[in-house]
């Protein structure tokens, strides 16, 4: 069977899972098992499809579509294979995790949650496989709508407000993407991406297309300053959906930037494109981690770290674009490979961290880190999994985050030693900002892990918390092991990522590993290679701490303890270091940057209030309201509305059925 066969199996099984979730919605336990069980099968098939597509020529499928102007074309090339593999891996873990986690939502329409999860995952896979602009936009819209319903699933004021903001930004980005595709379609005479690749645009038109695509997909990726939706939408969604949104959905934005800048506009890259991507990446990485440090909501903290890591990925993509523009294929492959490797790594460790946060929230029923503490004693497996994720995102060797950031440094250093003055000026600054980002990330996760899992419990819920259910622990364990393997097996993974980068760029392959040695690439003689054994030796510095921790735990039962000396006072839980006090020096040092964030938030709040006032004013002061023409129409609409209120039951599951019915009706109309 080919990669396309497994891909279609995954999509069809996901559709079956979505329908099954609705059919058995009256029994929550059955709905959970049906959604998760079918989801595991669909994700496994998708993983096989993605891994099969990582090597070899692109697999292309032409199907008969309902519209003659928009051919239904699917293309599984190595880049699409990587994205499908990442989506399927995280989806597989999310469904395993959801077997227990979704019980938290029993009585609140878990059938609807399963439906939207399946549609969300299937639409993401179709987006990366679509090779036609029209169908790309259709599936992109499906992905945005399905994720929107997951964001507002709790139906509280904060979730609805966050969903509205996400909906607004997502569709503003979609308009920009649509404009970019229409410009290319107008020049190519077709909506097929194959025609886009063969069409040569003028430098001005190509630059306009790139800027539109970069901003539109950048809004989906959550890069600064288009990130305003991300810290609110991700915490509002259920935790396993948050893991998918932060781990893979925002990577669709990165995929889109690569698709437009390096694939569809291939051969027309201008140097300033790469510099712009590099600049946005540097700013996003630093500001993302700075804003994360000030957060006490664990899911908001992780959401801001997604902004940071999107910035790191953009650093690699920017170097790749600079390499193509300066006719340096080695630099291009090294930069894009670093970005793609970090895309994979971020999906794994950010998914792990969101699932770990979900397990903590599942037991403590709060997102506030100040109300946690001491959970390592009562939730040891969750604590260990979260610790691995925290070390990985902090780029501590030998975990996966270290390897991809190491390659990013290599790409930036190589760019600083070659090329024009602009490149030599921009890349060292980006390297310095990446170093600052890494230092602040370590500080942030020392704070997060210490406040959540160490010290005394700060609430009754934390004091009586127990370990998460087995399926939730199993899901976290899969990603924790992946964090270790993607770091230790870097000499095996790096050539695969390099081949994906080479195929995407259309240049010869570059050697990136030799046995146990990680190489920066042929021709980059000014950059040192790093044997994997050296990385492991660096990591051995942690071994004494691990041994000490094991023996300290063994001696704990034999040790006689007394109350700690607290300057004459009895020890109190409030004496422990808090998240706020830990981050206070950083808040003071970067006070102007936090002021900017408050200003942007206040502007958005003013715009929202202004919109609401305008609508209310327009309703009250409609100039034709008293005319004989409008009043009968208005009265008729009012009467019809009151009669139609019978279908408004207030049951969320009924509304899901209305949506399904509308989609079926539209498909019938389109096909006829």
XYZ file of C-alpha atoms in Angstrom:
672
model
C 0.000 0.000 0.000
C 1.194 3.508 -0.818
C 1.422 6.530 1.437
C -1.723 7.946 -0.187
C -3.635 4.752 0.630
C -2.798 5.031 4.322
C -3.571 8.752 4.168
C -7.075 8.120 2.858
C -7.618 5.376 5.422
C -6.723 7.864 8.151
C -9.103 10.518 6.782
C -12.002 8.113 6.302
C -11.555 6.581 9.756
C -11.525 10.085 11.252
C -14.822 10.864 9.506
C -16.273 7.634 10.881
C -15.030 8.597 14.350
C -16.638 12.033 14.075
C -20.004 10.553 13.102
C -19.758 7.810 15.728
C -19.114 10.418 18.429
C -22.406 12.091 17.540
C -24.403 8.885 17.160
C -23.539 7.669 20.672
C -23.599 11.146 22.258
C -26.292 10.139 24.762
C -23.834 7.827 26.519
C -20.757 9.774 27.583
C -18.631 6.745 28.406
C -19.453 5.119 25.052
C -18.763 8.382 23.223
C -15.351 8.669 24.882
C -14.386 5.107 23.983
C -15.693 5.453 20.431
C -13.940 8.775 19.765
C -10.642 7.700 21.329
C -10.583 4.167 19.938
C -11.324 5.239 16.374
C -8.927 8.174 16.788
C -6.074 5.853 17.747
C -6.643 3.787 14.583
C -6.845 6.894 12.368
C -3.695 8.372 13.913
C -1.760 5.123 13.470
C -2.706 5.025 9.761
C -1.735 8.681 9.394
C 1.618 8.041 11.052
C 2.365 5.255 8.577
C 1.361 7.540 5.684
C 3.580 10.346 6.904
C 6.626 8.180 7.567
C 6.264 6.504 4.161
C 6.224 9.897 2.427
C 9.428 11.150 4.089
C 11.611 9.717 1.342
C 11.272 9.225 -2.367
C 9.366 11.244 -4.952
C 6.126 13.033 -4.188
C 2.948 10.938 -4.423
C 0.203 12.845 -6.275
C -3.476 11.963 -6.516
C -5.974 13.643 -8.882
C -9.619 13.120 -7.995
C -12.797 14.338 -9.608
C -14.118 17.335 -7.722
C -17.461 19.146 -7.865
C -15.935 22.330 -9.309
C -14.318 22.412 -12.763
C -12.133 25.409 -11.842
C -10.663 23.730 -8.740
C -9.069 20.330 -9.269
C -9.000 18.119 -6.192
C -5.287 17.307 -6.040
C -3.392 15.790 -3.107
C 0.406 15.767 -2.944
C 2.433 13.892 -0.338
C 6.010 15.133 -0.638
C 8.659 14.856 2.135
C 7.595 18.161 3.741
C 3.937 17.104 3.810
C 5.051 13.699 5.106
C 6.857 15.352 8.012
C 3.808 17.443 8.908
C 1.452 14.448 8.669
C 3.824 12.397 10.850
C 3.909 15.126 13.507
C 0.130 15.613 13.419
C -0.506 11.869 13.640
C 1.995 11.267 16.447
C 0.558 13.990 18.640
C -3.003 12.975 17.763
C -2.259 9.375 18.725
C -0.970 10.490 22.116
C -3.879 12.908 22.590
C -6.434 10.157 21.974
C -4.680 7.818 24.433
C -4.586 10.641 26.973
C -8.226 11.499 26.278
C -9.499 8.046 27.291
C -9.353 9.259 30.890
C -9.113 13.028 30.515
C -12.413 13.407 28.645
C -14.244 12.039 31.675
C -13.731 15.500 33.148
C -16.302 16.728 30.619
C -18.967 14.082 31.200
C -22.409 15.652 31.135
C -21.174 18.543 28.983
C -21.346 16.976 25.534
C -18.231 14.841 25.117
C -19.743 13.516 21.897
C -19.432 17.006 20.454
C -15.860 17.232 21.679
C -14.988 13.969 19.922
C -16.673 15.190 16.738
C -14.708 18.444 16.604
C -11.447 16.740 17.550
C -11.765 14.318 14.640
C -12.688 17.090 12.178
C -9.835 19.226 13.502
C -7.225 16.496 12.994
C -8.522 15.414 9.582
C -8.640 18.995 8.298
C -5.049 19.650 9.405
C -3.886 16.613 7.457
C -5.863 17.669 4.385
C -4.401 21.187 4.546
C -0.816 19.971 4.303
C -1.697 17.478 1.544
C -3.829 19.802 -0.607
C -2.103 20.879 -3.841
C -4.776 23.297 -5.003
C -5.333 26.791 -3.574
C -9.137 26.510 -3.463
C -9.182 23.249 -1.536
C -6.302 24.422 0.659
C -8.447 27.369 1.768
C -11.507 25.143 2.302
C -9.599 22.768 4.569
C -7.837 25.684 6.266
C -11.245 27.129 7.134
C -12.450 23.739 8.408
C -9.398 23.558 10.672
C -10.019 27.066 12.032
C -13.722 26.448 12.691
C -13.193 23.063 14.357
C -10.489 24.498 16.630
C -12.748 27.491 17.391
C -15.458 25.171 18.716
C -12.862 23.412 20.868
C -11.711 26.772 22.290
C -15.258 27.758 23.329
C -16.208 24.268 24.514
C -16.401 25.274 28.189
C -18.982 27.945 27.238
C -17.877 30.344 29.996
C -17.265 34.048 29.435
C -13.489 33.716 29.167
C -13.692 30.851 26.661
C -16.242 32.668 24.488
C -14.196 35.888 24.569
C -10.995 34.003 23.721
C -12.816 32.187 20.932
C -14.047 35.461 19.435
C -10.512 36.864 19.421
C -9.158 33.679 17.851
C -11.944 33.678 15.267
C -11.214 37.286 14.327
C -7.437 36.873 13.952
C -7.713 33.517 12.173
C -10.077 34.883 9.557
C -8.091 38.067 9.109
C -5.127 35.828 8.324
C -7.270 33.754 5.962
C -8.165 36.873 3.985
C -4.476 37.690 3.516
C -3.692 34.119 2.433
C -6.623 34.207 0.022
C -5.329 37.449 -1.513
C -1.851 35.933 -1.965
C -3.285 32.835 -3.675
C -5.541 34.897 -5.937
C -2.578 36.953 -7.121
C -0.690 33.780 -8.004
C -3.772 32.165 -9.579
C -4.357 35.253 -11.713
C -0.797 35.032 -13.053
C -0.822 31.233 -13.441
C -4.333 30.900 -14.875
C -5.075 28.046 -12.473
C -5.581 27.357 -8.781
C -3.252 24.354 -8.875
C -0.041 24.723 -6.901
C 1.785 22.971 -9.762
C 0.879 25.936 -11.993
C 2.048 28.353 -9.282
C 5.460 26.672 -9.232
C 5.871 27.054 -12.982
C 4.816 30.723 -13.096
C 7.378 33.483 -12.833
C 6.099 36.647 -11.159
C 7.665 40.066 -11.293
C 9.807 40.942 -8.241
C 7.169 43.425 -7.039
C 4.267 40.996 -7.374
C 6.292 38.167 -5.829
C 7.167 40.394 -2.868
C 3.513 41.372 -2.374
C 2.517 37.687 -2.458
C 5.239 36.816 0.029
C 4.266 39.581 2.473
C 0.575 38.643 2.297
C 1.367 34.963 2.826
C 3.880 35.661 5.564
C 1.460 37.819 7.569
C -1.516 35.521 6.948
C 0.295 32.347 7.953
C 2.196 34.243 10.663
C -1.140 35.020 12.326
C -1.921 31.295 12.429
C 1.591 30.544 13.730
C 1.229 33.099 16.518
C 4.357 35.115 15.805
C 4.663 38.531 17.421
C 2.838 40.925 16.919
C 0.075 38.631 15.579
C 0.112 36.452 18.697
C -2.645 38.133 20.708
C -5.074 35.231 20.265
C -2.695 32.457 21.275
C -2.235 33.080 25.053
C -6.006 33.219 25.460
C -7.246 30.537 23.070
C -4.870 27.710 24.019
C -5.598 27.862 27.783
C -9.348 27.958 27.122
C -9.393 24.700 25.129
C -9.359 21.233 26.772
C -5.778 20.229 27.562
C -5.444 17.463 24.954
C -6.822 19.900 22.355
C -4.389 22.551 23.633
C -1.548 20.083 23.041
C -2.679 19.683 19.431
C -3.218 23.401 18.876
C 0.133 24.403 20.338
C 2.016 21.343 19.162
C 0.841 21.087 15.552
C -1.848 23.596 14.526
C 0.412 26.638 14.796
C 2.986 24.679 12.739
C 0.505 24.857 9.856
C 1.450 28.545 9.841
C 5.144 27.629 9.548
C 4.266 25.125 6.834
C 2.418 27.865 4.946
C 5.349 30.285 5.161
C 7.701 27.604 3.805
C 5.134 26.638 1.157
C 4.760 30.168 -0.168
C 8.300 31.448 0.333
C 10.322 28.412 -0.698
C 8.018 26.191 -2.745
C 5.385 28.143 -4.666
C 7.667 31.157 -5.189
C 10.763 28.967 -5.581
C 13.572 30.549 -7.545
C 12.284 34.085 -6.905
C 13.529 34.545 -3.349
C 14.868 37.976 -2.498
C 17.385 38.501 0.276
C 15.191 40.813 2.287
C 12.528 38.103 2.588
C 14.882 35.944 4.643
C 16.032 38.912 6.726
C 12.413 39.832 7.543
C 11.648 36.249 8.610
C 14.841 36.241 10.692
C 13.892 39.526 12.385
C 10.369 38.389 13.245
C 11.789 35.124 14.570
C 14.328 36.854 16.809
C 11.756 39.259 18.261
C 9.149 36.514 18.769
C 11.612 34.233 20.554
C 12.750 36.866 23.058
C 9.394 38.521 23.754
C 7.614 35.172 23.958
C 9.820 33.926 26.787
C 9.797 37.309 28.558
C 6.003 37.353 28.594
C 5.941 33.706 29.697
C 8.062 34.518 32.746
C 5.404 36.877 34.098
C 2.540 34.368 33.863
C 1.129 32.446 36.825
C -1.467 30.560 34.769
C 0.380 27.386 33.734
C -1.376 27.077 30.365
C -0.797 30.744 29.505
C 2.853 30.297 30.389
C 3.105 27.366 27.998
C 1.194 29.283 25.322
C 3.703 32.141 25.439
C 6.486 29.579 25.125
C 4.845 28.499 21.879
C 5.363 32.057 20.641
C 9.008 31.756 21.696
C 9.553 28.476 19.873
C 7.773 29.670 16.745
C 10.394 32.415 16.773
C 13.209 29.856 16.999
C 11.741 27.902 14.072
C 11.501 31.122 12.054
C 15.200 31.756 12.716
C 16.037 28.528 10.896
C 13.559 29.198 8.088
C 14.953 32.722 7.674
C 18.509 31.417 7.335
C 17.273 28.884 4.771
C 15.701 31.656 2.701
C 18.886 33.726 2.983
C 20.910 30.747 1.769
C 18.733 30.336 -1.335
C 18.791 34.089 -2.064
C 22.608 34.190 -1.806
C 23.069 31.007 -3.873
C 24.482 29.087 -0.896
C 22.659 25.715 -0.889
C 24.620 24.380 2.101
C 23.534 27.304 4.263
C 19.980 26.987 2.938
C 19.723 23.286 3.791
C 21.339 23.763 7.205
C 18.989 26.607 8.133
C 15.785 24.963 6.933
C 16.801 21.635 8.475
C 17.320 23.377 11.830
C 13.867 24.932 11.574
C 12.177 21.656 10.618
C 14.019 19.726 13.344
C 12.868 22.256 15.932
C 9.341 22.072 14.501
C 9.328 18.334 15.247
C 10.970 18.737 18.639
C 8.661 21.528 19.750
C 5.617 19.462 18.843
C 6.890 16.653 21.067
C 8.004 18.549 24.158
C 5.244 21.170 24.023
C 2.648 18.434 23.654
C 4.217 16.722 26.673
C 4.138 19.922 28.736
C 0.503 20.672 27.898
C -0.509 17.117 28.775
C 1.457 17.396 32.029
C -0.289 20.661 32.807
C -3.615 19.012 31.977
C -2.897 16.207 34.459
C -2.121 18.735 37.182
C -5.284 20.720 36.411
C -7.268 17.462 36.297
C -6.339 16.816 39.946
C -6.117 20.343 41.393
C -8.918 21.965 39.336
C -6.963 25.188 38.946
C -4.563 26.711 36.418
C -3.009 29.028 38.989
C 0.498 27.857 39.884
C 0.292 29.722 43.185
C -2.404 27.241 44.303
C -0.263 24.189 43.570
C 3.055 23.084 45.079
C 4.431 19.809 46.414
C 2.880 17.713 43.642
C 6.063 15.729 42.956
C 5.293 13.661 46.058
C 1.733 12.800 45.090
C 2.064 12.839 41.269
C 5.563 11.423 40.676
C 5.051 10.199 37.097
C 3.494 13.475 36.020
C 6.338 15.339 37.722
C 8.963 13.236 35.941
C 7.280 13.684 32.548
C 6.935 17.431 33.045
C 10.582 17.624 34.131
C 11.722 15.905 30.922
C 9.621 18.305 28.880
C 10.984 21.283 30.824
C 14.584 20.151 30.272
C 13.896 19.584 26.576
C 12.331 22.995 25.979
C 15.230 24.560 27.895
C 17.669 22.934 25.416
C 19.455 20.838 28.051
C 21.535 18.017 26.501
C 21.081 15.271 25.555
C 17.380 15.931 24.957
C 15.871 16.878 21.616
C 15.539 20.614 22.183
C 19.317 20.929 22.518
C 20.040 19.340 19.131
C 17.719 21.517 17.052
C 18.830 24.699 18.804
C 22.460 23.611 18.284
C 21.799 23.339 14.547
C 20.099 26.749 14.629
C 23.220 28.251 16.185
C 25.322 26.528 13.516
C 23.173 28.034 10.774
C 23.368 31.521 12.286
C 27.147 31.278 12.749
C 27.604 30.043 9.179
C 25.489 32.930 7.902
C 27.540 35.420 9.925
C 30.749 34.255 8.269
C 29.494 34.415 4.683
C 27.326 36.629 2.524
C 26.609 40.335 2.277
C 26.958 42.994 4.963
C 23.231 42.763 5.764
C 23.507 39.019 6.457
C 26.712 39.433 8.480
C 24.967 42.128 10.522
C 21.607 40.363 11.081
C 22.664 36.797 11.879
C 24.965 37.589 14.882
C 22.205 39.702 16.421
C 19.773 36.823 15.940
C 22.297 34.435 17.568
C 22.603 36.740 20.593
C 18.819 36.932 20.930
C 18.616 33.134 20.685
C 21.144 32.860 23.510
C 19.110 35.302 25.626
C 15.991 33.288 24.856
C 17.659 30.071 26.026
C 18.791 31.603 29.321
C 15.343 33.040 30.079
C 13.657 29.745 29.126
C 15.743 27.909 31.729
C 14.761 30.488 34.343
C 11.089 30.227 33.385
C 10.920 26.458 33.743
C 12.895 26.467 36.973
C 10.104 28.701 38.216
C 7.315 26.564 36.718
C 8.595 23.196 37.927
C 9.666 24.530 41.312
C 6.372 26.265 42.086
C 4.158 23.423 40.818
C 5.984 20.305 41.984
C 8.383 21.373 44.731
C 7.933 22.957 48.142
C 4.802 22.691 50.282
C 1.277 22.326 48.951
C -0.458 25.707 48.794
C -4.073 24.513 48.670
C -6.244 21.680 49.873
C -6.657 20.368 46.329
C -2.889 20.188 45.892
C -2.432 18.582 49.292
C -4.821 15.739 48.485
C -3.963 15.295 44.797
C -3.240 11.813 43.468
C -1.494 10.563 40.353
C -3.279 10.969 37.023
C -5.102 7.941 35.535
C -3.036 5.345 33.696
C -3.985 6.367 30.155
C -2.974 9.966 30.848
C 0.378 8.816 32.248
C 0.850 6.524 29.245
C 0.302 9.405 26.827
C 2.867 11.549 28.631
C 5.325 8.643 28.782
C 5.255 8.216 24.976
C 6.225 11.856 24.425
C 8.810 11.820 27.220
C 10.538 8.843 25.595
C 10.351 10.634 22.232
C 12.124 13.658 23.749
C 15.007 11.419 24.802
C 15.196 9.432 21.567
C 15.082 12.469 19.273
C 18.088 13.802 21.184
C 20.155 10.620 21.485
C 19.406 9.517 17.910
C 20.248 12.899 16.394
C 22.830 11.387 13.982
C 19.995 9.266 12.557
C 17.277 11.928 12.581
C 19.398 14.828 11.247
C 20.063 13.278 7.786
C 16.331 12.564 7.400
C 15.482 16.176 8.246
C 18.258 17.329 5.921
C 16.827 15.292 3.054
C 13.401 16.836 3.665
C 14.977 20.304 3.569
C 16.913 19.470 0.390
C 13.808 18.113 -1.342
C 11.807 21.195 -0.338
C 14.509 23.536 -1.631
C 15.228 21.482 -4.741
C 18.981 21.322 -4.079
C 21.393 18.379 -3.649
C 21.524 16.657 -0.278
C 24.056 17.875 2.306
C 25.897 15.647 4.775
C 24.709 16.513 8.284
C 25.923 13.487 10.258
C 28.730 10.965 9.994
C 28.343 8.017 12.337
C 28.083 9.506 15.813
C 29.193 12.960 14.704
C 26.817 15.818 13.967
C 28.084 17.869 11.028
C 27.176 21.448 10.108
C 27.282 20.581 6.422
C 29.822 20.225 3.669
C 31.586 23.459 2.946
C 30.882 25.022 6.317
C 34.445 24.449 7.435
C 34.426 27.374 9.820
C 31.876 25.691 12.063
C 32.965 22.855 14.303
C 31.300 19.455 14.256
C 30.143 17.891 17.498
C 30.473 14.179 18.287
C 27.417 12.802 20.003
C 29.650 11.353 22.698
C 30.678 14.901 23.622
C 27.034 15.845 24.067
C 26.530 12.835 26.304
C 29.587 13.745 28.368
C 28.168 17.217 28.894
C 24.926 15.629 30.036
C 26.843 13.474 32.531
C 27.257 16.601 34.650
C 23.694 15.919 35.775
C 24.482 12.353 36.860
C 25.745 13.259 40.368
C 22.520 15.169 41.005
C 20.438 12.182 39.902
C 22.419 9.791 42.122
C 22.170 12.189 45.046
C 18.413 12.440 44.560
C 18.010 8.647 44.534
C 20.049 8.145 47.704
C 18.383 11.084 49.425
C 15.003 9.471 48.829
C 16.288 6.142 50.203
C 17.564 7.844 53.366
C 14.406 9.889 53.843
C 12.594 7.134 55.770
C 15.488 6.723 58.229
C 16.058 10.418 58.802
C 14.560 12.223 61.773
C 13.302 15.638 60.771
C 12.359 18.662 62.831
C 10.756 21.938 61.931
C 13.068 24.084 59.829
C 14.623 27.202 61.352
C 12.692 30.221 60.082
C 14.320 33.134 62.007
C 12.363 32.410 65.128
C 9.004 31.840 63.467
C 7.213 28.587 62.788
C 7.585 27.524 59.113
C 4.634 28.623 57.046
C 3.518 27.778 53.522
C 3.571 31.468 52.616
C 7.332 31.588 53.224
C 7.990 29.482 50.129
C 9.106 31.184 46.944
C 6.134 32.052 44.726
C 5.847 32.409 40.977
C 5.302 36.153 41.322
C 8.336 36.749 43.524
C 10.521 34.556 41.291
C 9.666 36.589 38.192
C 9.656 40.023 39.859
C 13.285 40.965 38.919
C 12.594 40.138 35.277
C 9.359 42.142 35.358
C 11.234 45.146 36.701
C 14.079 44.844 34.185
C 11.775 44.453 31.176
C 9.054 46.811 32.461
C 8.784 48.738 29.133
C 8.049 45.525 27.214
C 5.311 44.545 29.659
C 3.881 48.049 29.315
C 3.616 47.496 25.546
C 1.686 44.285 26.122
C -0.745 46.054 28.465
C -1.206 48.829 25.930
C -2.017 46.374 23.140
C -4.468 44.523 25.411
C -6.207 47.769 26.381
C -6.470 48.821 22.720
C -8.099 45.498 21.848
C -10.523 45.876 24.783
C -11.414 49.402 23.617
C -12.021 48.158 20.064
C -14.295 45.397 21.367
C -16.311 47.797 23.526
C -16.497 50.301 20.683
C -17.832 47.650 18.322
C -20.510 46.626 20.820
C -21.550 50.261 21.381
C -21.693 50.902 17.646
C -23.970 47.919 17.074
C -26.276 48.946 19.921
C -26.348 52.573 18.702
C -27.087 51.488 15.123
C -29.996 49.365 16.295
C -31.492 52.209 18.330
C -30.990 54.927 15.693
C -31.745 53.206 12.417
C -32.992 56.132 10.285
C -35.526 53.995 8.389
C -36.886 52.228 11.466
C -40.123 54.228 11.524
C -40.851 54.109 7.818
C -43.728 52.126 6.490
C -41.374 49.999 4.403
C -39.088 48.735 7.156
C -41.527 48.212 10.023
C -43.521 45.388 8.375
C -40.318 43.600 7.442
C -38.909 44.020 10.948
C -42.144 42.789 12.530
C -42.258 39.782 10.219
C -38.673 38.893 11.080
C -39.476 39.200 14.779
C -42.501 36.910 14.492
C -40.520 34.361 12.481
C -37.693 34.511 15.019
C -40.013 33.843 17.939
C -41.509 30.848 16.137
C -38.085 29.460 15.317
C -37.012 29.673 18.962
C -38.393 26.189 19.457
C -35.240 24.805 17.809
C -33.076 26.671 20.337
C -32.968 24.097 23.101
C -29.721 25.247 24.738
C -28.234 21.777 24.252
C -24.772 22.051 22.683
C -25.074 18.593 21.163
C -28.205 19.605 19.234
C -26.293 22.547 17.762
C -23.580 20.122 16.605
C -26.255 18.178 14.730
C -27.464 21.394 13.077
C -23.914 22.040 11.869
C -23.594 18.513 10.489
C -26.944 18.847 8.735
C -25.932 22.149 7.160
C -22.646 20.651 5.915
C -24.446 17.657 4.396
C -26.943 19.956 2.668
C -24.160 22.129 1.249
C -22.293 19.070 -0.031
C -25.459 17.807 -1.761
C -26.007 21.195 -3.392
C -22.355 21.395 -4.471
C -22.378 17.906 -5.951
C -25.641 18.392 -7.850
